PDB file of N, CA and C in Angstrom:
ATOM      1  N   MET A  94     -11.968 -10.211  10.049  1.00 68.00           N
ATOM      2  CA  MET A  94     -11.155 -10.911   9.194  1.00 68.00           C
ATOM      3  C   MET A  94     -11.514 -10.641   7.749  1.00 68.00           C
ATOM      4  N   PHE A  95     -12.836 -10.652   7.388  1.00 75.00           N
ATOM      5  CA  PHE A  95     -13.164 -10.465   6.102  1.00 75.00           C
ATOM      6  C   PHE A  95     -12.771  -9.083   5.501  1.00 75.00           C
ATOM      7  N   PHE A  96     -12.855  -8.098   6.258  1.00 80.00           N
ATOM      8  CA  PHE A  96     -12.408  -6.758   5.871  1.00 80.00           C
ATOM      9  C   PHE A  96     -10.957  -6.422   6.186  1.00 80.00           C
ATOM     10  N   GLY A  97     -10.481  -7.045   7.215  1.00 86.00           N
ATOM     11  CA  GLY A  97      -9.108  -6.703   7.722  1.00 86.00           C
ATOM     12  C   GLY A  97      -8.027  -7.235   6.894  1.00 86.00           C
ATOM     13  N   LEU A  98      -8.080  -8.469   6.449  1.00 88.00           N
ATOM     14  CA  LEU A  98      -7.039  -9.000   5.667  1.00 88.00           C
ATOM     15  C   LEU A  98      -6.730  -8.352   4.348  1.00 88.00           C
ATOM     16  N   PRO A  99      -7.825  -7.984   3.499  1.00 88.00           N
ATOM     17  CA  PRO A  99      -7.453  -7.239   2.357  1.00 88.00           C
ATOM     18  C   PRO A  99      -6.859  -5.856   2.666  1.00 88.00           C
ATOM     19  N   ALA A 100      -7.203  -5.275   3.738  1.00 87.00           N
ATOM     20  CA  ALA A 100      -6.771  -3.950   4.146  1.00 87.00           C
ATOM     21  C   ALA A 100      -5.230  -4.071   4.484  1.00 87.00           C
ATOM     22  N   VAL A 101      -4.911  -5.171   5.236  1.00 89.00           N
ATOM     23  CA  VAL A 101      -3.546  -5.442   5.611  1.00 89.00           C
ATOM     24  C   VAL A 101      -2.727  -5.691   4.412  1.00 89.00           C
ATOM     25  N   ALA A 102      -3.191  -6.564   3.393  1.00 88.00           N
ATOM     26  CA  ALA A 102      -2.571  -6.770   2.175  1.00 88.00           C
ATOM     27  C   ALA A 102      -2.290  -5.546   1.384  1.00 88.00           C
ATOM     28  N   PHE A 103      -3.314  -4.580   1.300  1.00 88.00           N
ATOM     29  CA  PHE A 103      -3.111  -3.367   0.636  1.00 88.00           C
ATOM     30  C   PHE A 103      -2.024  -2.492   1.260  1.00 88.00           C
ATOM     31  N   ALA A 104      -2.045  -2.390   2.637  1.00 88.00           N
ATOM     32  CA  ALA A 104      -1.001  -1.600   3.263  1.00 88.00           C
ATOM     33  C   ALA A 104       0.402  -2.164   3.091  1.00 88.00           C
ATOM     34  N   LEU A 105       0.552  -3.454   3.097  1.00 86.00           N
ATOM     35  CA  LEU A 105       1.849  -4.020   2.871  1.00 86.00           C
ATOM     36  C   LEU A 105       2.226  -3.861   1.399  1.00 86.00           C
ATOM     37  N   ALA A 106       1.352  -3.917   0.485  1.00 89.00           N
ATOM     38  CA  ALA A 106       1.718  -3.693  -0.965  1.00 89.00           C
ATOM     39  C   ALA A 106       2.103  -2.176  -1.126  1.00 89.00           C
ATOM     40  N   PHE A 107       1.311  -1.289  -0.373  1.00 88.00           N
ATOM     41  CA  PHE A 107       1.578   0.113  -0.521  1.00 88.00           C
ATOM     42  C   PHE A 107       2.975   0.503  -0.028  1.00 88.00           C
ATOM     43  N   PHE A 108       3.355  -0.032   1.091  1.00 85.00           N
ATOM     44  CA  PHE A 108       4.685   0.250   1.646  1.00 85.00           C
ATOM     45  C   PHE A 108       5.769  -0.549   0.873  1.00 85.00           C
ATOM     46  N   ALA A 109       5.429  -1.605   0.193  1.00 84.00           N
ATOM     47  CA  ALA A 109       6.463  -2.275  -0.702  1.00 84.00           C
ATOM     48  C   ALA A 109       6.743  -1.481  -1.866  1.00 84.00           C
ATOM     49  N   PHE A 110       5.790  -0.741  -2.428  1.00 88.00           N
ATOM     50  CA  PHE A 110       5.940   0.097  -3.609  1.00 88.00           C
ATOM     51  C   PHE A 110       6.612   1.410  -3.433  1.00 88.00           C
ATOM     52  N   PHE A 111       6.018   2.103  -2.368  1.00 88.00           N
ATOM     53  CA  PHE A 111       6.495   3.415  -2.084  1.00 88.00           C
ATOM     54  C   PHE A 111       7.641   3.360  -1.046  1.00 88.00           C
ATOM     55  N   GLY A 112       8.660   4.048  -1.259  1.00 84.00           N
ATOM     56  CA  GLY A 112       9.754   4.112  -0.219  1.00 84.00           C
ATOM     57  C   GLY A 112       9.448   5.242   0.716  1.00 84.00           C
ATOM     58  N   GLY A 113      10.061   5.234   1.894  1.00 83.00           N
ATOM     59  CA  GLY A 113       9.730   6.329   2.805  1.00 83.00           C
ATOM     60  C   GLY A 113      10.565   6.252   4.058  1.00 83.00           C
ATOM     61  N   GLU A 114      10.346   7.245   4.872  1.00 85.00           N
ATOM     62  CA  GLU A 114      11.088   7.315   6.154  1.00 85.00           C
ATOM     63  C   GLU A 114      10.159   7.971   7.133  1.00 85.00           C
ATOM     64  N   LEU A 115      10.320   7.561   8.372  1.00 85.00           N
ATOM     65  CA  LEU A 115       9.568   8.098   9.458  1.00 85.00           C
ATOM     66  C   LEU A 115      10.519   8.538  10.535  1.00 85.00           C
ATOM     67  N   VAL A 116      10.541   9.792  10.847  1.00 91.00           N
ATOM     68  CA  VAL A 116      11.439  10.432  11.885  1.00 91.00           C
ATOM     69  C   VAL A 116      10.634  10.931  13.069  1.00 91.00           C
ATOM     70  N   ILE A 117      10.968  10.567  14.215  1.00 93.00           N
ATOM     71  CA  ILE A 117      10.266  11.133  15.435  1.00 93.00           C
ATOM     72  C   ILE A 117      11.375  11.715  16.325  1.00 93.00           C
ATOM     73  N   GLU A 118      11.230  12.957  16.486  1.00 91.00           N
ATOM     74  CA  GLU A 118      12.178  13.696  17.460  1.00 91.00           C
ATOM     75  C   GLU A 118      11.482  14.972  17.959  1.00 91.00           C
ATOM     76  N   ASP A 119      11.876  15.298  19.175  1.00 91.00           N
ATOM     77  CA  ASP A 119      11.281  16.568  19.879  1.00 91.00           C
ATOM     78  C   ASP A 119       9.783  16.655  19.708  1.00 91.00           C
ATOM     79  N   TRP A 120       9.067  15.585  19.994  1.00 92.00           N
ATOM     80  CA  TRP A 120       7.566  15.573  19.933  1.00 92.00           C
ATOM     81  C   TRP A 120       6.991  15.871  18.542  1.00 92.00           C
ATOM     82  N   THR A 121       7.765  15.641  17.519  1.00 94.00           N
ATOM     83  CA  THR A 121       7.365  15.870  16.207  1.00 94.00           C
ATOM     84  C   THR A 121       7.567  14.588  15.339  1.00 94.00           C
ATOM     85  N   ILE A 122       6.485  14.249  14.579  1.00 92.00           N
ATOM     86  CA  ILE A 122       6.647  13.111  13.689  1.00 92.00           C
ATOM     87  C   ILE A 122       6.601  13.562  12.221  1.00 92.00           C
ATOM     88  N   ASP A 123       7.707  13.240  11.573  1.00 92.00           N
ATOM     89  CA  ASP A 123       7.967  13.609  10.126  1.00 92.00           C
ATOM     90  C   ASP A 123       7.914  12.381   9.290  1.00 92.00           C
ATOM     91  N   ALA A 124       6.969  12.283   8.358  1.00 89.00           N
ATOM     92  CA  ALA A 124       6.858  11.176   7.475  1.00 89.00           C
ATOM     93  C   ALA A 124       7.001  11.590   6.010  1.00 89.00           C
ATOM     94  N   ARG A 125       7.796  10.909   5.270  1.00 90.00           N
ATOM     95  CA  ARG A 125       7.981  11.198   3.847  1.00 90.00           C
ATOM     96  C   ARG A 125       7.885   9.924   3.037  1.00 90.00           C
ATOM     97  N   LEU A 126       7.080  10.030   1.848  1.00 88.00           N
ATOM     98  CA  LEU A 126       6.891   8.927   0.945  1.00 88.00           C
ATOM     99  C   LEU A 126       7.486   9.381  -0.342  1.00 88.00           C
ATOM    100  N   ARG A 127       8.051   8.438  -1.077  1.00 88.00           N
ATOM    101  CA  ARG A 127       8.596   8.716  -2.379  1.00 88.00           C
ATOM    102  C   ARG A 127       8.412   7.474  -3.387  1.00 88.00           C
ATOM    103  N   LEU A 128       8.217   7.871  -4.525  1.00 85.00           N
ATOM    104  CA  LEU A 128       8.050   6.864  -5.618  1.00 85.00           C
ATOM    105  C   LEU A 128       9.469   6.329  -5.960  1.00 85.00           C
ATOM    106  N   PRO A 129       9.495   5.094  -6.524  1.00 85.00           N
ATOM    107  CA  PRO A 129      10.757   4.632  -7.006  1.00 85.00           C
ATOM    108  C   PRO A 129      11.145   5.475  -8.233  1.00 85.00           C
ATOM    109  N   ARG A 130      12.494   5.743  -8.435  1.00 86.00           N
ATOM    110  CA  ARG A 130      12.961   6.533  -9.533  1.00 86.00           C
ATOM    111  C   ARG A 130      13.007   5.682 -10.813  1.00 86.00           C
ATOM    112  N   PRO A 131      12.585   6.313 -12.016  1.00 87.00           N
ATOM    113  CA  PRO A 131      12.778   5.575 -13.223  1.00 87.00           C
ATOM    114  C   PRO A 131      14.308   5.409 -13.560  1.00 87.00           C
ATOM    115  N   PRO A 132      14.723   4.438 -14.271  1.00 90.00           N
ATOM    116  CA  PRO A 132      13.936   3.301 -14.832  1.00 90.00           C
ATOM    117  C   PRO A 132      13.608   2.334 -13.757  1.00 90.00           C
ATOM    118  N   TRP A 133      12.357   1.802 -13.752  1.00 88.00           N
ATOM    119  CA  TRP A 133      11.989   0.906 -12.755  1.00 88.00           C
ATOM    120  C   TRP A 133      12.531  -0.430 -12.988  1.00 88.00           C
ATOM    121  N   ARG A 134      12.909  -1.152 -11.844  1.00 92.00           N
ATOM    122  CA  ARG A 134      13.391  -2.462 -11.863  1.00 92.00           C
ATOM    123  C   ARG A 134      12.166  -3.424 -11.954  1.00 92.00           C
ATOM    124  N   ILE A 135      12.446  -4.699 -12.136  1.00 93.00           N
ATOM    125  CA  ILE A 135      11.433  -5.687 -12.154  1.00 93.00           C
ATOM    126  C   ILE A 135      10.715  -5.745 -10.819  1.00 93.00           C
ATOM    127  N   VAL A 136      11.485  -5.553  -9.741  1.00 90.00           N
ATOM    128  CA  VAL A 136      10.919  -5.578  -8.349  1.00 90.00           C
ATOM    129  C   VAL A 136       9.894  -4.496  -8.223  1.00 90.00           C
ATOM    130  N   ASP A 137      10.132  -3.263  -8.781  1.00 90.00           N
ATOM    131  CA  ASP A 137       9.260  -2.173  -8.699  1.00 90.00           C
ATOM    132  C   ASP A 137       7.948  -2.458  -9.515  1.00 90.00           C
ATOM    133  N   LEU A 138       8.121  -3.132 -10.645  1.00 91.00           N
ATOM    134  CA  LEU A 138       6.936  -3.386 -11.464  1.00 91.00           C
ATOM    135  C   LEU A 138       6.063  -4.428 -10.735  1.00 91.00           C
ATOM    136  N   ILE A 139       6.712  -5.447 -10.144  1.00 91.00           N
ATOM    137  CA  ILE A 139       5.982  -6.439  -9.456  1.00 91.00           C
ATOM    138  C   ILE A 139       5.262  -5.784  -8.170  1.00 91.00           C
ATOM    139  N   ALA A 140       5.855  -4.869  -7.508  1.00 90.00           N
ATOM    140  CA  ALA A 140       5.213  -4.186  -6.372  1.00 90.00           C
ATOM    141  C   ALA A 140       4.055  -3.285  -6.843  1.00 90.00           C
ATOM    142  N   ALA A 141       4.187  -2.715  -8.052  1.00 92.00           N
ATOM    143  CA  ALA A 141       3.099  -1.886  -8.551  1.00 92.00           C
ATOM    144  C   ALA A 141       1.878  -2.777  -8.960  1.00 92.00           C
ATOM    145  N   ALA A 142       2.165  -3.979  -9.525  1.00 94.00           N
ATOM    146  CA  ALA A 142       1.107  -4.876  -9.920  1.00 94.00           C
ATOM    147  C   ALA A 142       0.374  -5.348  -8.646  1.00 94.00           C
ATOM    148  N   LEU A 143       1.164  -5.760  -7.545  1.00 92.00           N
ATOM    149  CA  LEU A 143       0.541  -6.177  -6.343  1.00 92.00           C
ATOM    150  C   LEU A 143      -0.290  -5.019  -5.684  1.00 92.00           C
ATOM    151  N   LEU A 144       0.216  -3.841  -5.761  1.00 92.00           N
ATOM    152  CA  LEU A 144      -0.568  -2.688  -5.195  1.00 92.00           C
ATOM    153  C   LEU A 144      -1.919  -2.601  -5.916  1.00 92.00           C
ATOM    154  N   LEU A 145      -1.785  -2.708  -7.194  1.00 94.00           N
ATOM    155  CA  LEU A 145      -3.143  -2.590  -8.022  1.00 94.00           C
ATOM    156  C   LEU A 145      -4.001  -3.708  -7.717  1.00 94.00           C
ATOM    157  N   CYS A 146      -3.497  -4.920  -7.625  1.00 94.00           N
ATOM    158  CA  CYS A 146      -4.335  -6.099  -7.392  1.00 94.00           C
ATOM    159  C   CYS A 146      -4.935  -6.002  -5.941  1.00 94.00           C
ATOM    160  N   THR A 147      -4.155  -5.591  -4.999  1.00 93.00           N
ATOM    161  CA  THR A 147      -4.679  -5.615  -3.650  1.00 93.00           C
ATOM    162  C   THR A 147      -5.711  -4.334  -3.408  1.00 93.00           C
ATOM    163  N   ALA A 148      -5.507  -3.257  -4.275  1.00 93.00           N
ATOM    164  CA  ALA A 148      -6.465  -2.222  -4.243  1.00 93.00           C
ATOM    165  C   ALA A 148      -7.817  -2.672  -4.796  1.00 93.00           C
ATOM    166  N   LEU A 149      -7.855  -3.417  -5.875  1.00 94.00           N
ATOM    167  CA  LEU A 149      -8.976  -3.938  -6.444  1.00 94.00           C
ATOM    168  C   LEU A 149      -9.660  -4.948  -5.532  1.00 94.00           C
ATOM    169  N   LEU A 150      -8.855  -5.752  -4.789  1.00 92.00           N
ATOM    170  CA  LEU A 150      -9.448  -6.680  -3.853  1.00 92.00           C
ATOM    171  C   LEU A 150     -10.129  -5.973  -2.641  1.00 92.00           C
ATOM    172  N   ALA A 151      -9.467  -4.966  -2.179  1.00 91.00           N
ATOM    173  CA  ALA A 151     -10.022  -4.228  -1.063  1.00 91.00           C
ATOM    174  C   ALA A 151     -11.281  -3.598  -1.436  1.00 91.00           C
ATOM    175  N   LEU A 152     -11.310  -2.920  -2.718  1.00 92.00           N
ATOM    176  CA  LEU A 152     -12.600  -2.313  -3.193  1.00 92.00           C
ATOM    177  C   LEU A 152     -13.744  -3.419  -3.426  1.00 92.00           C
ATOM    178  N   ALA A 153     -13.300  -4.561  -3.927  1.00 92.00           N
ATOM    179  CA  ALA A 153     -14.289  -5.580  -4.177  1.00 92.00           C
ATOM    180  C   ALA A 153     -14.927  -6.086  -2.800  1.00 92.00           C
ATOM    181  N   VAL A 154     -14.057  -6.207  -1.793  1.00 91.00           N
ATOM    182  CA  VAL A 154     -14.503  -6.679  -0.469  1.00 91.00           C
ATOM    183  C   VAL A 154     -15.439  -5.635   0.053  1.00 91.00           C
ATOM    184  N   ALA A 155     -15.144  -4.390  -0.037  1.00 89.00           N
ATOM    185  CA  ALA A 155     -15.945  -3.271   0.482  1.00 89.00           C
ATOM    186  C   ALA A 155     -17.236  -3.221  -0.230  1.00 89.00           C
ATOM    187  N   ALA A 156     -17.230  -3.371  -1.519  1.00 92.00           N
ATOM    188  CA  ALA A 156     -18.506  -3.321  -2.252  1.00 92.00           C
ATOM    189  C   ALA A 156     -19.411  -4.511  -1.929  1.00 92.00           C
ATOM    190  N   HIS A 157     -18.736  -5.673  -1.727  1.00 91.00           N
ATOM    191  CA  HIS A 157     -19.566  -6.928  -1.359  1.00 91.00           C
ATOM    192  C   HIS A 157     -20.143  -6.602   0.126  1.00 91.00           C
ATOM    193  N   GLY A 158     -19.395  -6.056   0.953  1.00 88.00           N
ATOM    194  CA  GLY A 158     -19.926  -5.736   2.297  1.00 88.00           C
ATOM    195  C   GLY A 158     -21.044  -4.746   2.319  1.00 88.00           C
ATOM    196  N   ILE A 159     -20.998  -3.790   1.394  1.00 89.00           N
ATOM    197  CA  ILE A 159     -22.104  -2.783   1.292  1.00 89.00           C
ATOM    198  C   ILE A 159     -23.373  -3.402   0.752  1.00 89.00           C
ATOM    199  N   THR A 160     -23.236  -4.250  -0.212  1.00 87.00           N
ATOM    200  CA  THR A 160     -24.425  -4.816  -0.848  1.00 87.00           C
ATOM    201  C   THR A 160     -25.107  -5.860  -0.040  1.00 87.00           C
ATOM    202  N   ASP A 161     -24.476  -6.488   0.933  1.00 74.00           N
ATOM    203  CA  ASP A 161     -25.052  -7.525   1.704  1.00 74.00           C
ATOM    204  C   ASP A 161     -25.920  -6.889   2.795  1.00 74.00           C
TER     205      ASP A 161
END
């Protein structure tokens, strides 16, 4: 739980900020990620801020786990 929840929060923030698609056909998986196009909307800015905050949270939790 201590390491898992920040990682899940980071993953959700990552996929909220980046757009993408996943195509599975003929035993091939094709994944594409794309940044939102400028000009950014307020939703994109909030998603970027959440991505930054969750990245810092995940790094802080990992650093705390290493030092203990």
